[in-house]
Amino acid sequence: MKKVVQVGVLIITSMIIVGCASSTAEEIEINEDKVPSVYSVIGEKKIVGTNSEIKNKDRITTLTYKAGSISEKEMKQYIDHLREEKYVDTLDSTDTVEGTMTQIGKKSVSDGNVVLIDFLYPAMDSEGVKITYRSGPGKLKENE
């Protein structure tokens, strides 16, 4: 019985470690693509939630940062850095009940794929910034 409990604890610990993103990672890996991380541009920010899944052939990773840890100025600095890395606006910024949503994208290193990054800057101070990184089949408009 003791061995079963030890194995169970080991499995749960492994799942927790695998499910957590490092707040000091230099890059976010989305399939074959590597995106500069928040840390590499504006410094370490506490990640309070992670989610990674594959949905309709798209790899989707969402990182939620601690409420108040990323200012609007820092978010703009991160997005501007990604634009310098050849990311382009793919949707106009929109204000929703949840907050301000912005999306940028870039052609993937894998033929026929794109990388999209969604930024949700919350309307309420009690919620954290959410950044969703996606890679999958698609293409950007010719002028992007």
Coordinates of N, CA, C and O in Angstrom, one line a residue, residues 83 86-93 102-107 114-119 134 139-141 143-144:
R83 N 6.8 42.7 -32.9 CA 6.7 43.4 -34.2 C 8.0 43.5 -34.9 O 8.2 43.4 -36.1
K86 N 9.2 40.7 -36.8 CA 8.4 40.5 -38.0 C 6.9 40.0 -37.8 O 6.3 39.4 -38.7
Y87 N 6.5 40.1 -36.6 CA 5.0 39.8 -36.3 C 4.2 40.9 -36.8 O 4.7 42.1 -36.7
V88 N 3.0 40.7 -37.3 CA 2.2 41.7 -37.8 C 0.8 41.7 -37.1 O 0.4 40.6 -36.7
D89 N 0.1 42.8 -37.1 CA -1.3 42.8 -36.6 C -2.2 41.9 -37.5 O -2.2 42.1 -38.7
T90 N -2.9 41.0 -36.9 CA -3.8 40.2 -37.7 C -5.3 40.5 -37.4 O -6.1 40.1 -38.1
L91 N -5.5 41.2 -36.3 CA -6.8 41.7 -35.9 C -6.7 43.0 -35.3 O -5.7 43.3 -34.6
D92 N -7.7 43.9 -35.5 CA -7.6 45.2 -34.8 C -7.9 44.9 -33.3 O -8.6 44.0 -32.9
S93 N -7.3 45.8 -32.5 CA -7.5 45.7 -31.0 C -9.0 45.9 -30.8 O -9.6 46.9 -31.4
T102 N -5.8 41.9 -28.4 CA -5.0 42.2 -29.5 C -4.4 40.9 -30.1 O -4.2 40.0 -29.3
Q103 N -4.3 40.8 -31.4 CA -3.7 39.6 -32.0 C -2.6 40.0 -33.0 O -2.8 40.9 -33.8
I104 N -1.5 39.3 -33.0 CA -0.5 39.4 -34.0 C -0.1 38.1 -34.5 O -0.4 37.1 -33.8
G105 N 0.5 38.0 -35.6 CA 0.9 36.7 -36.2 C 2.1 36.8 -37.1 O 2.6 37.9 -37.5
K106 N 2.6 35.6 -37.5 CA 3.8 35.5 -38.3 C 3.7 34.2 -39.0 O 3.2 33.2 -38.5
K107 N 4.3 34.1 -40.2 CA 4.4 32.8 -40.9 C 5.2 31.9 -40.1 O 6.3 32.3 -39.6
V114 N 0.9 29.1 -39.6 CA 1.1 30.4 -39.0 C 1.2 30.3 -37.5 O 0.7 29.3 -36.9
V115 N 1.8 31.3 -36.9 CA 1.8 31.4 -35.4 C 1.0 32.7 -35.1 O 1.2 33.7 -35.7
L116 N 0.0 32.5 -34.2 CA -0.8 33.6 -33.8 C -0.6 33.8 -32.3 O -0.5 32.8 -31.6
I117 N -0.6 35.1 -31.9 CA -0.5 35.3 -30.4 C -1.6 36.3 -30.1 O -1.7 37.4 -30.6
D118 N -2.4 35.9 -29.1 CA -3.6 36.7 -28.6 C -3.2 37.2 -27.3 O -2.7 36.5 -26.4
F119 N -3.4 38.5 -27.1 CA -3.1 39.2 -25.8 C -4.5 39.7 -25.2 O -5.2 40.4 -25.9
R134 N -0.5 30.2 -30.5 CA -1.1 29.2 -31.4 C -0.3 29.0 -32.6 O 0.2 29.9 -33.2
K139 N -2.7 30.8 -43.3 CA -1.8 31.7 -43.9 C -2.2 33.1 -43.6 O -3.4 33.4 -43.3
L140 N -1.3 34.1 -43.7 CA -1.6 35.5 -43.4 C -2.0 36.1 -44.8 O -1.6 35.6 -45.8
K141 N -2.6 37.3 -44.7 CA -2.9 38.0 -45.9 C -1.6 38.3 -46.6 O -0.6 38.5 -46.0
N143 N -0.3 41.0 -47.8 CA 0.4 42.2 -47.4 C 1.0 42.1 -46.0 O 1.5 43.0 -45.5
E144 N 0.8 41.0 -45.3 CA 1.2 40.8 -43.9 C 2.5 40.0 -43.9 O 2.7 39.1 -44.6

